């Protein structure tokens, strides 16, 4: 007589609602602050078997990603690679590597993500000071110079594309200002990379970060990071080790550099995805891509005006990737976005912080930046507003 062999004589607690049905996901048009829809070509690239992260084929892929990323950012920085995690991980990578306990860090706060930089820099022991502007405005060079004179920071952190307000911070001249004060410049390009003109080296930006799921039209999960020689010099001079092991650039450069020393298992399929997303950026060409984003955004702005809706930001500071639209008096902002999602499968964002309940946030990023999506949104917005009025 044979008895069934059991690897455990303890009963398994069988949850009675399992197994679940196979995954289903609703089809949405993501016109909010992110994620935006992934390009189908990128999704197809992800849908392959992983290979080893030290496989020569993978190492070639890493080189390609680095080269493509340098193009997208217009930089020659050797240390340019994506880190695992979303944009906040890459944000943390910039601060963790160059901020030592006691360092003076000045943050430009003119929206939600400026506050996140303040929070993070404080956690790495920085003495943080801020310069502020109302949500919907940008800093002038004169204001920044005055703040540099007052605070004498070792690091200045600014958000290029403030997704909470829809403001583009002009960056010309700020890099020179930082060098004059022997200060490093960190720039958040999360909602600008792949959609808004960026010239990292010309602007003398020392460290920058971004994400995959906004202007690059890739799913979230791997986030671009870069640092130049000035930033590496500060990293090399540190008296204390980088407090974040996972994001320590002095360890990661041995993996992304020629040594290829194991550090962590790379998210292989996300590397396929970002490689393909960046290849599409290069195939279109940066100038053409920036132009497409600008034209699509202008079509939106004109159409909103025809609907009697106003944009929150002055036209010359508006981001082509993210538009904040003022909610008219007597309209429940949440009811509109709920109806758009539930009845029309369109996602737009609501206001954050100082702009909560006051604006909608409309994203037209990467793959989603096209006139058809603008027409769809305007037509649907018009219908929903008429119903609710
Ligand atoms: C989205 C965003 C982030 C954070 O990125 P996550 O991918 O959500 O972690 C940081 N800064 C800006 C300006 C953003 O828009």
PDB file of C-alpha atoms in Angstrom, residues 80-200:
ATOM      1  CA  UNK A  80      24.293  58.244 -15.974  1.00  0.00           C
ATOM      2  CA  UNK A  81      22.103  55.223 -15.305  1.00  0.00           C
ATOM      3  CA  UNK A  82      18.617  54.309 -14.154  1.00  0.00           C
ATOM      4  CA  UNK A  83      18.095  53.191 -10.535  1.00  0.00           C
ATOM      5  CA  UNK A  84      15.454  50.644  -9.533  1.00  0.00           C
ATOM      6  CA  UNK A  85      12.357  52.285  -8.108  1.00  0.00           C
ATOM      7  CA  UNK A  86      10.175  55.218  -9.064  1.00  0.00           C
ATOM      8  CA  UNK A  87      11.180  58.872  -9.439  1.00  0.00           C
ATOM      9  CA  UNK A  88      11.352  59.330  -5.678  1.00  0.00           C
ATOM     10  CA  UNK A  89      14.106  56.688  -5.490  1.00  0.00           C
ATOM     11  CA  UNK A  90      16.203  58.617  -8.011  1.00  0.00           C
ATOM     12  CA  UNK A  91      15.420  61.842  -6.124  1.00  0.00           C
ATOM     13  CA  UNK A  92      16.697  60.157  -2.983  1.00  0.00           C
ATOM     14  CA  UNK A  93      19.808  58.952  -4.864  1.00  0.00           C
ATOM     15  CA  UNK A  94      20.852  62.530  -5.650  1.00  0.00           C
ATOM     16  CA  UNK A  95      20.507  63.778  -2.065  1.00  0.00           C
ATOM     17  CA  UNK A  96      21.856  60.632  -0.386  1.00  0.00           C
ATOM     18  CA  UNK A  97      25.103  60.749  -2.377  1.00  0.00           C
ATOM     19  CA  UNK A  98      26.106  64.384  -2.041  1.00  0.00           C
ATOM     20  CA  UNK A  99      24.565  65.445   1.262  1.00  0.00           C
ATOM     21  CA  UNK A 100      26.567  64.816   4.426  1.00  0.00           C
ATOM     22  CA  UNK A 101      25.221  65.455   7.915  1.00  0.00           C
ATOM     23  CA  UNK A 102      25.450  69.176   8.632  1.00  0.00           C
ATOM     24  CA  UNK A 103      25.621  70.264   4.965  1.00  0.00           C
ATOM     25  CA  UNK A 104      23.589  73.349   4.121  1.00  0.00           C
ATOM     26  CA  UNK A 105      20.966  72.521   1.495  1.00  0.00           C
ATOM     27  CA  UNK A 106      18.772  75.206  -0.050  1.00  0.00           C
ATOM     28  CA  UNK A 107      15.529  74.015  -1.661  1.00  0.00           C
ATOM     29  CA  UNK A 108      13.314  76.058  -3.954  1.00  0.00           C
ATOM     30  CA  UNK A 109       9.757  75.322  -2.835  1.00  0.00           C
ATOM     31  CA  UNK A 110       6.992  76.401  -5.212  1.00  0.00           C
ATOM     32  CA  UNK A 111       4.904  73.234  -5.084  1.00  0.00           C
ATOM     33  CA  UNK A 112       4.491  69.766  -3.622  1.00  0.00           C
ATOM     34  CA  UNK A 113       7.742  68.213  -4.856  1.00  0.00           C
ATOM     35  CA  UNK A 114       9.852  70.995  -3.374  1.00  0.00           C
ATOM     36  CA  UNK A 115       8.447  69.937   0.002  1.00  0.00           C
ATOM     37  CA  UNK A 116       9.450  66.327  -0.696  1.00  0.00           C
ATOM     38  CA  UNK A 117      13.046  67.460  -1.362  1.00  0.00           C
ATOM     39  CA  UNK A 118      13.043  69.325   1.973  1.00  0.00           C
ATOM     40  CA  UNK A 119      11.801  66.229   3.795  1.00  0.00           C
ATOM     41  CA  UNK A 120      14.377  63.932   2.191  1.00  0.00           C
ATOM     42  CA  UNK A 121      17.351  66.279   2.611  1.00  0.00           C
ATOM     43  CA  UNK A 122      16.493  66.599   6.318  1.00  0.00           C
ATOM     44  CA  UNK A 123      16.508  62.814   6.712  1.00  0.00           C
ATOM     45  CA  UNK A 124      20.125  62.760   5.465  1.00  0.00           C
ATOM     46  CA  UNK A 125      21.072  65.226   8.176  1.00  0.00           C
ATOM     47  CA  UNK A 126      21.168  68.403   6.068  1.00  0.00           C
ATOM     48  CA  UNK A 127      20.614  71.836   7.566  1.00  0.00           C
ATOM     49  CA  UNK A 128      17.791  72.704   5.170  1.00  0.00           C
ATOM     50  CA  UNK A 129      16.678  76.205   4.276  1.00  0.00           C
ATOM     51  CA  UNK A 130      14.050  77.145   1.726  1.00  0.00           C
ATOM     52  CA  UNK A 131      13.160  79.870  -0.710  1.00  0.00           C
ATOM     53  CA  UNK A 132       9.470  79.904  -1.564  1.00  0.00           C
ATOM     54  CA  UNK A 133       7.120  81.140  -4.251  1.00  0.00           C
ATOM     55  CA  UNK A 134       3.325  80.828  -4.495  1.00  0.00           C
ATOM     56  CA  UNK A 135       2.096  77.643  -6.221  1.00  0.00           C
ATOM     57  CA  UNK A 136       1.886  78.619  -9.901  1.00  0.00           C
ATOM     58  CA  UNK A 137       4.984  80.827 -10.133  1.00  0.00           C
ATOM     59  CA  UNK A 138       8.719  80.336 -10.754  1.00  0.00           C
ATOM     60  CA  UNK A 139      11.905  81.794  -9.244  1.00  0.00           C
ATOM     61  CA  UNK A 140      13.872  84.569 -10.915  1.00  0.00           C
ATOM     62  CA  UNK A 141      17.659  84.533 -11.057  1.00  0.00           C
ATOM     63  CA  UNK A 142      17.723  87.671  -8.892  1.00  0.00           C
ATOM     64  CA  UNK A 143      15.719  85.961  -6.133  1.00  0.00           C
ATOM     65  CA  UNK A 144      17.925  82.901  -6.279  1.00  0.00           C
ATOM     66  CA  UNK A 145      21.094  85.008  -6.040  1.00  0.00           C
ATOM     67  CA  UNK A 146      19.763  86.773  -2.947  1.00  0.00           C
ATOM     68  CA  UNK A 147      18.934  83.406  -1.351  1.00  0.00           C
ATOM     69  CA  UNK A 148      22.407  82.042  -2.201  1.00  0.00           C
ATOM     70  CA  UNK A 149      24.021  85.070  -0.565  1.00  0.00           C
ATOM     71  CA  UNK A 150      21.883  84.675   2.534  1.00  0.00           C
ATOM     72  CA  UNK A 151      22.155  80.892   3.018  1.00  0.00           C
ATOM     73  CA  UNK A 152      25.523  79.993   1.402  1.00  0.00           C
ATOM     74  CA  UNK A 153      24.395  76.404   0.663  1.00  0.00           C
ATOM     75  CA  UNK A 154      26.591  73.516  -0.462  1.00  0.00           C
ATOM     76  CA  UNK A 155      23.652  72.169  -2.477  1.00  0.00           C
ATOM     77  CA  UNK A 156      20.758  73.922  -4.246  1.00  0.00           C
ATOM     78  CA  UNK A 157      17.799  71.741  -5.275  1.00  0.00           C
ATOM     79  CA  UNK A 158      15.161  72.911  -7.749  1.00  0.00           C
ATOM     80  CA  UNK A 159      12.243  71.306  -9.554  1.00  0.00           C
ATOM     81  CA  UNK A 160      12.366  71.970 -13.302  1.00  0.00           C
ATOM     82  CA  UNK A 161       8.811  70.798 -13.984  1.00  0.00           C
ATOM     83  CA  UNK A 162       6.582  71.164 -10.896  1.00  0.00           C
ATOM     84  CA  UNK A 163       3.857  68.606 -11.543  1.00  0.00           C
ATOM     85  CA  UNK A 164       1.692  69.962  -8.730  1.00  0.00           C
ATOM     86  CA  UNK A 165       1.429  73.421 -10.338  1.00  0.00           C
ATOM     87  CA  UNK A 166       2.229  73.014 -14.050  1.00  0.00           C
ATOM     88  CA  UNK A 167       5.115  75.501 -13.853  1.00  0.00           C
ATOM     89  CA  UNK A 168       8.356  75.262 -15.827  1.00  0.00           C
ATOM     90  CA  UNK A 169      11.257  76.741 -13.863  1.00  0.00           C
ATOM     91  CA  UNK A 170      13.648  78.493 -16.307  1.00  0.00           C
ATOM     92  CA  UNK A 171      17.144  77.134 -15.605  1.00  0.00           C
ATOM     93  CA  UNK A 172      19.404  79.391 -17.685  1.00  0.00           C
ATOM     94  CA  UNK A 173      22.092  81.018 -15.534  1.00  0.00           C
ATOM     95  CA  UNK A 174      21.429  79.052 -12.338  1.00  0.00           C
ATOM     96  CA  UNK A 175      24.326  76.654 -12.921  1.00  0.00           C
ATOM     97  CA  UNK A 176      26.752  79.579 -13.265  1.00  0.00           C
ATOM     98  CA  UNK A 177      25.333  81.093 -10.082  1.00  0.00           C
ATOM     99  CA  UNK A 178      25.938  77.814  -8.221  1.00  0.00           C
ATOM    100  CA  UNK A 179      29.549  77.615  -9.432  1.00  0.00           C
ATOM    101  CA  UNK A 180      30.154  81.167  -8.284  1.00  0.00           C
ATOM    102  CA  UNK A 181      29.063  80.058  -4.779  1.00  0.00           C
ATOM    103  CA  UNK A 182      30.850  76.680  -4.951  1.00  0.00           C
ATOM    104  CA  UNK A 183      27.510  74.919  -4.658  1.00  0.00           C
ATOM    105  CA  UNK A 184      26.109  71.820  -6.383  1.00  0.00           C
ATOM    106  CA  UNK A 185      22.889  72.108  -8.382  1.00  0.00           C
ATOM    107  CA  UNK A 186      20.328  69.271  -8.228  1.00  0.00           C
ATOM    108  CA  UNK A 187      17.436  69.437 -10.680  1.00  0.00           C
ATOM    109  CA  UNK A 188      14.215  67.379 -10.660  1.00  0.00           C
ATOM    110  CA  UNK A 189      13.402  66.565 -14.296  1.00  0.00           C
ATOM    111  CA  UNK A 190      10.717  63.981 -13.535  1.00  0.00           C
ATOM    112  CA  UNK A 191       7.994  65.662 -15.607  1.00  0.00           C
ATOM    113  CA  UNK A 192      10.307  67.276 -18.165  1.00  0.00           C
ATOM    114  CA  UNK A 193      12.553  64.464 -19.476  1.00  0.00           C
ATOM    115  CA  UNK A 194      11.330  63.457 -22.926  1.00  0.00           C
ATOM    116  CA  UNK A 195       8.802  66.294 -23.221  1.00  0.00           C
ATOM    117  CA  UNK A 196      10.358  69.654 -22.326  1.00  0.00           C
ATOM    118  CA  UNK A 197      13.681  71.076 -23.594  1.00  0.00           C
ATOM    119  CA  UNK A 198      16.572  70.162 -21.262  1.00  0.00           C
ATOM    120  CA  UNK A 199      20.261  70.870 -21.826  1.00  0.00           C
ATOM    121  CA  UNK A 200      21.813  69.454 -18.682  1.00  0.00           C
TER     122      UNK A 200
END
